[in-house]
Coordinates of C-alpha atoms in Angstrom, one line a residue:
X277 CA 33.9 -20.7 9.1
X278 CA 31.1 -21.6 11.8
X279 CA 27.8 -20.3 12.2
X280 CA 26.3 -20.2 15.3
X281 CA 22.7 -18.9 16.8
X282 CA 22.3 -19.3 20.6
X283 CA 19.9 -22.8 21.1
X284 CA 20.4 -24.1 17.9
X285 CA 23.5 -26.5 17.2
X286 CA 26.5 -25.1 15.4
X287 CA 27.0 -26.2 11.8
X288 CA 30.6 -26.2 10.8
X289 CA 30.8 -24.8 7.3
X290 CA 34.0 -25.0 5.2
X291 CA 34.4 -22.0 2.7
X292 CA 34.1 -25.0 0.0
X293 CA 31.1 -27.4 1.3
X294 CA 28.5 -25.7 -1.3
X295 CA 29.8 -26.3 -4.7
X296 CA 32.3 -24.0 -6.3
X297 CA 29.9 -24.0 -9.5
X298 CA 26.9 -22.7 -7.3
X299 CA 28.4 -20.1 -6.3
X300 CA 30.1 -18.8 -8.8
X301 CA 26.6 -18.6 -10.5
X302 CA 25.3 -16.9 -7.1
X303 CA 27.4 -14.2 -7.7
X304 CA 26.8 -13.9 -11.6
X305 CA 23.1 -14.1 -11.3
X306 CA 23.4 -10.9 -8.4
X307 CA 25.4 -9.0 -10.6
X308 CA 22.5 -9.6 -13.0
X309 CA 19.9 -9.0 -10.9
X310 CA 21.3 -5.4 -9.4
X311 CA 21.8 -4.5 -13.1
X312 CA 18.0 -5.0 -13.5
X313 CA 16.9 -3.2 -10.9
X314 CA 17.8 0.1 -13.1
X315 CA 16.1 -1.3 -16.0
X316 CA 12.9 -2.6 -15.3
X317 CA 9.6 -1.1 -13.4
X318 CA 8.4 -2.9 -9.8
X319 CA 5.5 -5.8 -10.4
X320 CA 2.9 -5.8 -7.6
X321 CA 1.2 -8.6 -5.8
X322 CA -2.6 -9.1 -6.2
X323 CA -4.8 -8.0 -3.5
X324 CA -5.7 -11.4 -2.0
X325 CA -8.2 -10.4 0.3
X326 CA -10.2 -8.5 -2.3
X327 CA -9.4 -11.6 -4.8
X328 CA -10.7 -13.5 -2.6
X329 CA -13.9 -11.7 -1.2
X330 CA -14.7 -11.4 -5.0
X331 CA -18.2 -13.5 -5.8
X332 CA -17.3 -16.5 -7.3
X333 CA -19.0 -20.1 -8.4
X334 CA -20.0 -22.5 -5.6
X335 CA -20.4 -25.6 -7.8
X336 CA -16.7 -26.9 -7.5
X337 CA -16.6 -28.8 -10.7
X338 CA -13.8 -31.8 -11.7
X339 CA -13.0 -33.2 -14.7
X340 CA -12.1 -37.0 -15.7
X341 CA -10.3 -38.7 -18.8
X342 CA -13.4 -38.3 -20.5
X343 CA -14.2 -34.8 -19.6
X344 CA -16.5 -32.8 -16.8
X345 CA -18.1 -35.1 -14.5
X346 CA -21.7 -34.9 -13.5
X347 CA -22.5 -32.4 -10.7
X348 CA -23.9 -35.1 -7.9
X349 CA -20.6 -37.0 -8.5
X350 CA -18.6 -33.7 -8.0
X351 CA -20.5 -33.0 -4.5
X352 CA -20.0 -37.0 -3.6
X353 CA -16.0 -36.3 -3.8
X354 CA -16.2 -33.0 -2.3
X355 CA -17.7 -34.7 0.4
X356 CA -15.1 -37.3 0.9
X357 CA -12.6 -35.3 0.6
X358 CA -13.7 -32.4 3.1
X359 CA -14.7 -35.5 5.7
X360 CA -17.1 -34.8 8.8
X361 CA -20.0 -35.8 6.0
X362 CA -19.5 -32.8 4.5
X363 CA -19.6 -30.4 7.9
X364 CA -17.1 -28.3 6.5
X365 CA -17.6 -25.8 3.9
X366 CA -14.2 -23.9 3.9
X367 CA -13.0 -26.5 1.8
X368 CA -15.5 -26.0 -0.5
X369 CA -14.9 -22.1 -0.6
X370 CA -11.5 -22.3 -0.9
X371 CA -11.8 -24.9 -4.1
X372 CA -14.5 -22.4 -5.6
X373 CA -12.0 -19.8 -5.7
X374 CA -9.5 -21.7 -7.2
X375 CA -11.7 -23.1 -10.0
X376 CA -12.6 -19.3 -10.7
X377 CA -8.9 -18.0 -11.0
X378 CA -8.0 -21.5 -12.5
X379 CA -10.2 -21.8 -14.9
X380 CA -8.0 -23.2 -17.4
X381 CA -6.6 -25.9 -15.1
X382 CA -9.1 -28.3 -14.4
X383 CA -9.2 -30.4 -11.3
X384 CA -8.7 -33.7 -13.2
X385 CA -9.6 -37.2 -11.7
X386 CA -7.8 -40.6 -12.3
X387 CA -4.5 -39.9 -11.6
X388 CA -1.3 -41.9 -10.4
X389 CA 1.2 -40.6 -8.3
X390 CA 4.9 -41.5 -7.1
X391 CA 6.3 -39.4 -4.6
X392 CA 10.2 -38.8 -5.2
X393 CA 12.6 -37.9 -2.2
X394 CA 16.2 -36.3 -3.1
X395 CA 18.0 -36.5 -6.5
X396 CA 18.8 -40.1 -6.7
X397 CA 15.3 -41.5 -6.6
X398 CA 14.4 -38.5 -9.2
X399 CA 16.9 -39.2 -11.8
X400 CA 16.1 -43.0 -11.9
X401 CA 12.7 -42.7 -12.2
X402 CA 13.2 -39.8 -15.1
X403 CA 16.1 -42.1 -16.5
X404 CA 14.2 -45.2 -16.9
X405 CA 11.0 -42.8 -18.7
X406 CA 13.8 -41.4 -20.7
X407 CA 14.8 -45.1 -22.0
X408 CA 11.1 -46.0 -22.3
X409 CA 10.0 -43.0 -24.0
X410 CA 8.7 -43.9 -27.8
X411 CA 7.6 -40.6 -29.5
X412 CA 8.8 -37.2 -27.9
X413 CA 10.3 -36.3 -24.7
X414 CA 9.4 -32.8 -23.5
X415 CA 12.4 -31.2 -21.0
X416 CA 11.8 -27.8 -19.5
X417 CA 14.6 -26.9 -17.0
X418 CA 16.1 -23.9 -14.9
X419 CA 19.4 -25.5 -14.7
X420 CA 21.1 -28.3 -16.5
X421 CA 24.8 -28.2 -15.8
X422 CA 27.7 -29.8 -17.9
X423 CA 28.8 -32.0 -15.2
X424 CA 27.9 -36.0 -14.7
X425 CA 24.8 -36.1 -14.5
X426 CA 23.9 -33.3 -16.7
X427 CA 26.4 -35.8 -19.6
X428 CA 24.3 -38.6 -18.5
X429 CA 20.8 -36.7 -19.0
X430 CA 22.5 -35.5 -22.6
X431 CA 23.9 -39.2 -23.4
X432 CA 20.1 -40.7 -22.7
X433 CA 18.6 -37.4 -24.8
X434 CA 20.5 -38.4 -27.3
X435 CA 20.3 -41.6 -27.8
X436 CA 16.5 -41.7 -28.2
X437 CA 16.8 -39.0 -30.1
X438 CA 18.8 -41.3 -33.1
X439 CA 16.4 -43.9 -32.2
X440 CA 13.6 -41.4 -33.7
X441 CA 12.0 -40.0 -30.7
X442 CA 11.7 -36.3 -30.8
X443 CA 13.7 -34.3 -27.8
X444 CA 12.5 -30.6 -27.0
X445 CA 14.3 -28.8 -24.7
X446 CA 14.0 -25.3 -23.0
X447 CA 16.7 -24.2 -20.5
X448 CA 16.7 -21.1 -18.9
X449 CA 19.4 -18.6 -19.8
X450 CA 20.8 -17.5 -16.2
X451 CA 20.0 -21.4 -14.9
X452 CA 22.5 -22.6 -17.3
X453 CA 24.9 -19.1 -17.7
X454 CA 27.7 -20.8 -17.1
X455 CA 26.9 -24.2 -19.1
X456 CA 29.6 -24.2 -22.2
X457 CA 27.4 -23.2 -25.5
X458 CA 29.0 -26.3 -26.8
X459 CA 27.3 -28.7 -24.7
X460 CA 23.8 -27.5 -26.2
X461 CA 25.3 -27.4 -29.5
X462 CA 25.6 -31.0 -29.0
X463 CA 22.2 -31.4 -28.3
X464 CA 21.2 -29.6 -31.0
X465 CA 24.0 -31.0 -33.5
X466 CA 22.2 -34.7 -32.8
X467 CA 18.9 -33.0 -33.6
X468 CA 17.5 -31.8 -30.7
X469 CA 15.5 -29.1 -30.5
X470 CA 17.2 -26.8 -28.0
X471 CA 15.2 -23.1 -26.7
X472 CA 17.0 -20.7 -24.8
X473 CA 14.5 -18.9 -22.6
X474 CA 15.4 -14.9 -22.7
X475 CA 18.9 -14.9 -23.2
X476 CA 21.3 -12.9 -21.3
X477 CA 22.5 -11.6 -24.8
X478 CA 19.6 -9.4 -26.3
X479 CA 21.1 -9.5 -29.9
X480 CA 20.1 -13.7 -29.1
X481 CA 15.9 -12.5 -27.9
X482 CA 13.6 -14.3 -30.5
X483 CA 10.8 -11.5 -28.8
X484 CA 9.9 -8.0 -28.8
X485 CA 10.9 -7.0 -25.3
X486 CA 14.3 -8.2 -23.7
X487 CA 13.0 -9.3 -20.3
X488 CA 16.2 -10.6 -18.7
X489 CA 14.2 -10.0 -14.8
X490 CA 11.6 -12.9 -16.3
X491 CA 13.4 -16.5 -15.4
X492 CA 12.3 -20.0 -16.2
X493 CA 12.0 -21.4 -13.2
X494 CA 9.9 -24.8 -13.7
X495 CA 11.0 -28.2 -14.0
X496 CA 9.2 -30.7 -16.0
X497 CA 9.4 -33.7 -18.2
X498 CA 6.9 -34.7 -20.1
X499 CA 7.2 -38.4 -21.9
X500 CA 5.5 -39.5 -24.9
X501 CA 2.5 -36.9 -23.7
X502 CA 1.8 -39.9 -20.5
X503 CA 3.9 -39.0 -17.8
X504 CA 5.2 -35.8 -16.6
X505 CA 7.4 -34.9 -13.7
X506 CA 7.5 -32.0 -11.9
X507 CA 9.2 -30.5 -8.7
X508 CA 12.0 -29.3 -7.1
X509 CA 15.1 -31.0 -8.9
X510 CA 17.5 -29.3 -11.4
X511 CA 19.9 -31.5 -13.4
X512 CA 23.0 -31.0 -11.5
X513 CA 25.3 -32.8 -9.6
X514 CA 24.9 -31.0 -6.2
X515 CA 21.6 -33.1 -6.4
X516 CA 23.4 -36.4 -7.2
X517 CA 23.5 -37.7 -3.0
X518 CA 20.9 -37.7 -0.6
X519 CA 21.3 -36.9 2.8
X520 CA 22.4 -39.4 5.0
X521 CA 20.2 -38.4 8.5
X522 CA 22.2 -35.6 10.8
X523 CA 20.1 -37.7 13.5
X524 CA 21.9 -40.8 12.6
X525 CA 25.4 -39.2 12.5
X526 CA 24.7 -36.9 16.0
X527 CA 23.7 -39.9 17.8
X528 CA 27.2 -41.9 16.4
X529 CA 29.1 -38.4 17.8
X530 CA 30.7 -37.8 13.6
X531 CA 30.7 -34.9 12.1
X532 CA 27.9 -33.4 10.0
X533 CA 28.5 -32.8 6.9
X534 CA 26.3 -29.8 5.4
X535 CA 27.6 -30.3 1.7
X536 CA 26.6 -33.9 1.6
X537 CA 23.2 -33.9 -0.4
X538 CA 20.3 -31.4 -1.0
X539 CA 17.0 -32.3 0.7
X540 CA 14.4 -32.4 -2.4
X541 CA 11.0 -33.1 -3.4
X542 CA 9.8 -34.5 -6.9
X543 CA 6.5 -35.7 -8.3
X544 CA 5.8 -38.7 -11.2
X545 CA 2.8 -38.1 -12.9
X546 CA 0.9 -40.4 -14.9
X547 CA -2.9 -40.4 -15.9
X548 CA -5.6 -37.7 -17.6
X549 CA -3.3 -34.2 -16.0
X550 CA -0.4 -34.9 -17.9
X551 CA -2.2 -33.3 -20.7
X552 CA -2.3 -30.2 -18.6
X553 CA 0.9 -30.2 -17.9
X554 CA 2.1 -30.6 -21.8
X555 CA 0.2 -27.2 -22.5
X556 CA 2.0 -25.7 -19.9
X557 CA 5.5 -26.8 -22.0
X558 CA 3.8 -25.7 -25.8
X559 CA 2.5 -22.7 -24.3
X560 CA 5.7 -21.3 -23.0
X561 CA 7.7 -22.7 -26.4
X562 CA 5.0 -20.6 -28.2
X563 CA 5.6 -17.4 -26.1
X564 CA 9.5 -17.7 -26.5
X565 CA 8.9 -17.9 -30.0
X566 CA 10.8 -21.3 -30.7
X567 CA 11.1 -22.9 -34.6
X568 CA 7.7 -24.7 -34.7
X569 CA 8.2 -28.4 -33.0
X570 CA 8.7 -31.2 -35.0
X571 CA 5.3 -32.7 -35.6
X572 CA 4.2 -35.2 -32.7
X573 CA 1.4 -36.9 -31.2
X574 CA 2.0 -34.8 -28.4
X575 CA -1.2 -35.1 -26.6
X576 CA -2.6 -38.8 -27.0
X577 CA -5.5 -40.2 -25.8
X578 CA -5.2 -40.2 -21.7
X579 CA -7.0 -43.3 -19.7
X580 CA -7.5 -43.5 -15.9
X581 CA -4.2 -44.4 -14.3
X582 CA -4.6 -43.8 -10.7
X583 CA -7.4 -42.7 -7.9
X584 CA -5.5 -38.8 -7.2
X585 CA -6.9 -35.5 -8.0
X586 CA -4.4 -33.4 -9.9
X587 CA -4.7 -29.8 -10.8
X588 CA -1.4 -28.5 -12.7
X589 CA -0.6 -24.5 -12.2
X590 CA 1.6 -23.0 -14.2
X591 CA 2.4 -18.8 -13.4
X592 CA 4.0 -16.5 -15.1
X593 CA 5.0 -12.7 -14.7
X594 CA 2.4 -11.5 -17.6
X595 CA -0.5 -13.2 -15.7
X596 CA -2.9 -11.0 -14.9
X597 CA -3.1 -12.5 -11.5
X598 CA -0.3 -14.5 -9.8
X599 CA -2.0 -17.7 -9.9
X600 CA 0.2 -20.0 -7.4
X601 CA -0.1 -17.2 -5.1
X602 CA -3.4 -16.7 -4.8
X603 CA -3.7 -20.6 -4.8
X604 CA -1.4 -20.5 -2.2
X605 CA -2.7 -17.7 -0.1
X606 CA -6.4 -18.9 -0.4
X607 CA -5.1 -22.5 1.2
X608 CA -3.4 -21.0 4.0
X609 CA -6.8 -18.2 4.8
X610 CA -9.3 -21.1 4.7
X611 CA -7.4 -24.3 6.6
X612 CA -8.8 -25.5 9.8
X613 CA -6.3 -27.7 11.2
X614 CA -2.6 -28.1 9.9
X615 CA -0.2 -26.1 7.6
X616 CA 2.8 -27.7 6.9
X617 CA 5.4 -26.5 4.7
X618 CA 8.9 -27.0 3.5
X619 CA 10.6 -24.0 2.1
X620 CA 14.0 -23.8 0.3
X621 CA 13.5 -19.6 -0.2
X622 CA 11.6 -18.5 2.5
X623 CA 11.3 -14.6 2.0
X624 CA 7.1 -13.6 2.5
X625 CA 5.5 -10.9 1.5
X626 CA 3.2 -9.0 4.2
X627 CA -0.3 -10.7 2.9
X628 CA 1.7 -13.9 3.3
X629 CA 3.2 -13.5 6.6
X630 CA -0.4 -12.0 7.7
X631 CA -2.1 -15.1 6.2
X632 CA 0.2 -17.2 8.3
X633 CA 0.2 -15.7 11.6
X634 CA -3.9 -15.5 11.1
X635 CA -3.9 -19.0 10.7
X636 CA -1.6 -19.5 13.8
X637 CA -3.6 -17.1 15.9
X638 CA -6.9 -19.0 15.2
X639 CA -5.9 -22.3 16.3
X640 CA -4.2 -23.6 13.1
X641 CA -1.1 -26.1 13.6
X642 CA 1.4 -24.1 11.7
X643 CA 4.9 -25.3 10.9
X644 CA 7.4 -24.0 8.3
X645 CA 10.9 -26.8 8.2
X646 CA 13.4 -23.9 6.0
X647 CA 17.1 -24.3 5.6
X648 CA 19.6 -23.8 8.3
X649 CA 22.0 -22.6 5.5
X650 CA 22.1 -22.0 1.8
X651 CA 23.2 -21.4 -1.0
X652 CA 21.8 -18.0 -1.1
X653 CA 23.3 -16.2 1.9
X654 CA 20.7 -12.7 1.1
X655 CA 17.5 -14.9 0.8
X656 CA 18.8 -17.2 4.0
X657 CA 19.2 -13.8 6.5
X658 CA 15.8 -12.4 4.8
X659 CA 13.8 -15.1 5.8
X660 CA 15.4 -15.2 9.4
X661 CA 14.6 -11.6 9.4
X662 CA 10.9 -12.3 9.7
X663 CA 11.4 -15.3 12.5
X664 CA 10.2 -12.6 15.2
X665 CA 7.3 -11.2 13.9
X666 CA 6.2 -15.3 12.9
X667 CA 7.0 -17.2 15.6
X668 CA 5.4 -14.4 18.4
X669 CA 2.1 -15.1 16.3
X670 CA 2.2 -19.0 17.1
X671 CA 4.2 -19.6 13.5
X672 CA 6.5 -22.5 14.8
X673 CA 9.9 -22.7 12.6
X674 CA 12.5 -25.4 12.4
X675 CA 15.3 -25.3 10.5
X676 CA 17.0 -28.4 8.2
X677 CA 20.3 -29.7 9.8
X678 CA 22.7 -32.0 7.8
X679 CA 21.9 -30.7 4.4
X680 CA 20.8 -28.0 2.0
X681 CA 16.8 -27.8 1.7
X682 CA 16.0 -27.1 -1.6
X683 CA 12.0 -28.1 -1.3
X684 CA 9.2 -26.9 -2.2
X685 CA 6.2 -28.1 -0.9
X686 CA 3.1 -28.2 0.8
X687 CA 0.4 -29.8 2.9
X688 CA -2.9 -28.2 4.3
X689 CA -5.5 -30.2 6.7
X690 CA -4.1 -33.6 5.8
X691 CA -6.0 -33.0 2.3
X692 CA -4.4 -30.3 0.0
X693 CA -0.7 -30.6 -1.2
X694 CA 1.3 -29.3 -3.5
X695 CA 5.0 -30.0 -5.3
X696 CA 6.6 -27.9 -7.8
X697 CA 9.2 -25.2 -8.2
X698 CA 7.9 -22.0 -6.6
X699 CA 10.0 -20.7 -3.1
X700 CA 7.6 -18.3 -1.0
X701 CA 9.7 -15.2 -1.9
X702 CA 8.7 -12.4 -4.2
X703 CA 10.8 -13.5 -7.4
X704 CA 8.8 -16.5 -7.6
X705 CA 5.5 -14.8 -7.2
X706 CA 6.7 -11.8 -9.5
X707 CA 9.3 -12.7 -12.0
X708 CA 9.8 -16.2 -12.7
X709 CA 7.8 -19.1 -14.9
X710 CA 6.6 -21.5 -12.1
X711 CA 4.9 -24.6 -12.3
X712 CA 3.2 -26.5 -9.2
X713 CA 1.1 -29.6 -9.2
X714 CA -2.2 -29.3 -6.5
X715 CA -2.9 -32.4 -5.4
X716 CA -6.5 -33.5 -3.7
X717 CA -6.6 -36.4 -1.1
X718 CA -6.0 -37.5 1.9
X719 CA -3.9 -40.7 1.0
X720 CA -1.5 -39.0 -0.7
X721 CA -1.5 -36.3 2.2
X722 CA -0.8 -39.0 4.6
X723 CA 2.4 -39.6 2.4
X724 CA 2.9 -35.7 2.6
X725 CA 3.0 -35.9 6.0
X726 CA 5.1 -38.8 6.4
X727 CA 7.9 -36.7 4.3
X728 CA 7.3 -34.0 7.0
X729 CA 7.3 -35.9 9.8
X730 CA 10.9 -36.9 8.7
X731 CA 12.1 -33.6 7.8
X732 CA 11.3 -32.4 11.2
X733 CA 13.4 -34.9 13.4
X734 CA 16.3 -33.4 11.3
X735 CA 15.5 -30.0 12.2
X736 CA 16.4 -27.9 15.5
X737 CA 13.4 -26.1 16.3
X738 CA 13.5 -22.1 16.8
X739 CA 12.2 -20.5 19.8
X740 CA 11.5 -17.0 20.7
X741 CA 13.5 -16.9 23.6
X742 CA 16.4 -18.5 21.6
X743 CA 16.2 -16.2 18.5
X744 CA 15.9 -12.7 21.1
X745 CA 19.4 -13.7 22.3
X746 CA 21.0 -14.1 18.5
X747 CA 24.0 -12.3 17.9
X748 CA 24.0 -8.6 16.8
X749 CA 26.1 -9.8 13.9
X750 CA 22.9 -12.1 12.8
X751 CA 20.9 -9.4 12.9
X752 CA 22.6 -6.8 11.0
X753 CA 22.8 -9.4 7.8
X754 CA 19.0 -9.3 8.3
X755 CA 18.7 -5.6 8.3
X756 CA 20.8 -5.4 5.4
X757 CA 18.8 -8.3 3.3
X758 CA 15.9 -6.5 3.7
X759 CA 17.2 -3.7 1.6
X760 CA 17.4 -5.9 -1.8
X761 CA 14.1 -7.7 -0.5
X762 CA 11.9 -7.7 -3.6
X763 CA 14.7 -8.8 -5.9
X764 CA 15.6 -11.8 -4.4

């Protein structure tokens, strides 16, 4: 089949280019979902302009390996970071607020960072921690498929696990619905400690309440309590390839190919916030009520590693406020200059889309780069259906050619990023387990940017004029994707 949009270049789609597996779990995981919708009340969004107009500390506060730093050394990196000397205090604002809502993720100092394009890059750098790893390995995953790579992550789990280092993993139960039982019976056969997080069956909930709705989103790995990675990547082959450049192949007149490789983001972490991000993994164990881990020294003594700022988020659906959106939102109401952001779910709520077309409307720079197909066809023609209302504010959209984006991340006034595993869509906000790293600095924005900058010459940018003449076909799949809206 084609699909086509007047001023944007048509993609040729065969009914096989996404995966068969993916989409059989599509269809599995919306039968689940429109089962749920029966069973379970409606979760609300916070208020975010009340959240935010609440009175809050001004002393933004950070934390090194060896604890909180002094206040004059707080207000000397504050002031390198905002630039201008310090002219700006929206910055400053917006970090106040986040210290208040996060106050049990600290800012930490001393970090080291690796950027990770695409599956390949990811896998290697997680296989060769995997290999090095000495005392525990920590895996929290939304889906780990029994295909190649999800043996070869299972061969390399296993192997350290004989050699004596302790393997815990936590997979969620609609991620990995149609992953044979057997192949984490294996895992747990060779002595690995294996959580299922809310099973589909409720006779299998280790809890009170069967909360099916709830998913494990996040993705991290934690090694030896050291390093930790965290981001966009599941453990599947469908994220095996890269994409090879739709630029490159226009320019030599081939064909594109949308099924070869999904545009990703990941993060290496090394340095003092790896600790934060290892509470993140016991803490969710704890709630899900797993057999108590094998005893570790899962949270060693962390040195300075790097020069990056690191804050690690972690939401959930029984958080009293939905922290990564109210991080989130706060970074989009207080930038100046730029918001840039890759999307692989793109489905805002009204505070969000209001928060964006503000920003537009005052002068801000802002871009979205989203998929120009998906594996979720609903989420995909939801998203479009807000392109009007966006791009009439100033919103300027471009849509991913030559491969499936499947990023999620961030970058706000060349200082402020974040990588992790939440979509901008009301299941993330609402019922999933998310986990995001913020990241402080304008050397590591520059690399942000950079990643942006080439995500953007493989987009086709949407215009207003373009998307009024879509077809009426387009816009009744929009209409109709707006009626399951909040479940997607």
């Amino acid at each position: 089949m084609t699909a086509k949009m007047p001023g944007v270049r048509p993609v040729s789609i065969p009914i096989d280019a996404l995966p068969r597996l993916r989409l059989t779990r599509a269809i599995n995981i919306a039968t689940a979902l429109a089962v749920l919708a029966s069973l379970q009340g409606c979760a609300t969004l916070p208020d975010a302009k009340r959240e935010m107009s609440t009175p809050h500390a001004q002393q933004v506060e950070f934390q090194g390996a060896h604890g909180p730093v002094s206040a004059g050394k707080s207000d000397s990196i504050l002031n390198r970071l905002e630039g201008k000397d310090g002219a700006s205090q929206l910055l400053e604002k917006h970090l106040a607020y986040e210290q208040a809502i996060n106050a049990d993720s600290p800012l930490v100092l001393g970090n080291k960072l690796t950027l990770l394009q695409n599956g390949p890059a990811t896998y290697q750098a997680m296989f060769a921690a995997i290999r090095a790893a000495r005392d525990h390995i920590n895996l929290e995953t939304y889906i780990f498929d029994d295909d190649e790579a999800g043996q070869k992550f299972a061969d390399l789990l296993l192997q350290r696990q004989a050699a004596g280092v302790q393997v815990n993993v936590i997979h969620d139960s609609i991620g990995t619905l149609l992953t044979p039982r057997s192949f984490f019976d294996r895992l747990r056969s060779g002595g690995i400690q294996v959580l299922e997080f809310n099973p589909v069956n409720p006779l299998a909930v280790r809890k009170k309440a069967w909360r099916l709705n709830n998913r494990d989103h996040r993705r991290q790995l934690v090694i030896d309590g050291r390093i930790a990675f965290t981001g966009g990547v599941n453990i599947s082959d469908t994220y095996s390839s890269a994409p090879s450049g739709w630029r490159a192949r226009k320019k030599r007149d081939l064909p594109a190919k949308p099924a070869e490789g999904w545009r990703d983001t990941h993060l290496q972490i090394e340095g003092p916030v790896v600790a934060e991000f290892q509470k993140l993994f016991m803490e969710t164990w704890a709630r899900q009520n797993g057999d108590p881990l094998a005893p570790r020294n899962y949270f060693p003594a962390l040195r300075t590693a790097g020069d990056e700022i690191v804050r690690a988020i972690g939401s959930t659906p029984g958080d009293p406020r939905s922290l990564i959106y109210l991080t989130l939102m706060s970074a989009i109401t207080h930038a100046e200059s730029t918001v840039h952001l890759t999307i692989a779910y793109f489905a805002p709520d009204p505070q969000l889309r209001e928060a964006l077309t503000a920003a537009a409307k005052r002068g801000v720079d802002v871009k979205l780069v989203l998929p120009s197909y998906s594996d979720s066809s609903p989420i995909f023609h939801l998203g479009r259906s807000y392109y009007t209302e966006l791009l009439r504010s100033g919103v300027k959209i471009y849509e991913r050619q030559g491969a499936v984006m499947h990023a999620k991340t961030a970058c706000i006034d060349g200082v402020w990023s974040t990588i992790g595993s939440t979509n901008l869509d009301w299941r993330s906000f609402l019922h999933n387990d998310e986990i995001n790293a913020e990241i402080l600095g304008r050397g590591f924005a520059a690399q942000m940017e950079a990643m942006f900058a080439h995500d953007l010459a493989e987009s086709e940018s949407i215009s207003l004029d373009r998307w009024r003449h879509r077809s009426l076909f387009l816009r009744l799949k929009e209409r109709m994707a707006r009626i399951g809206a909040y479940w997607l």
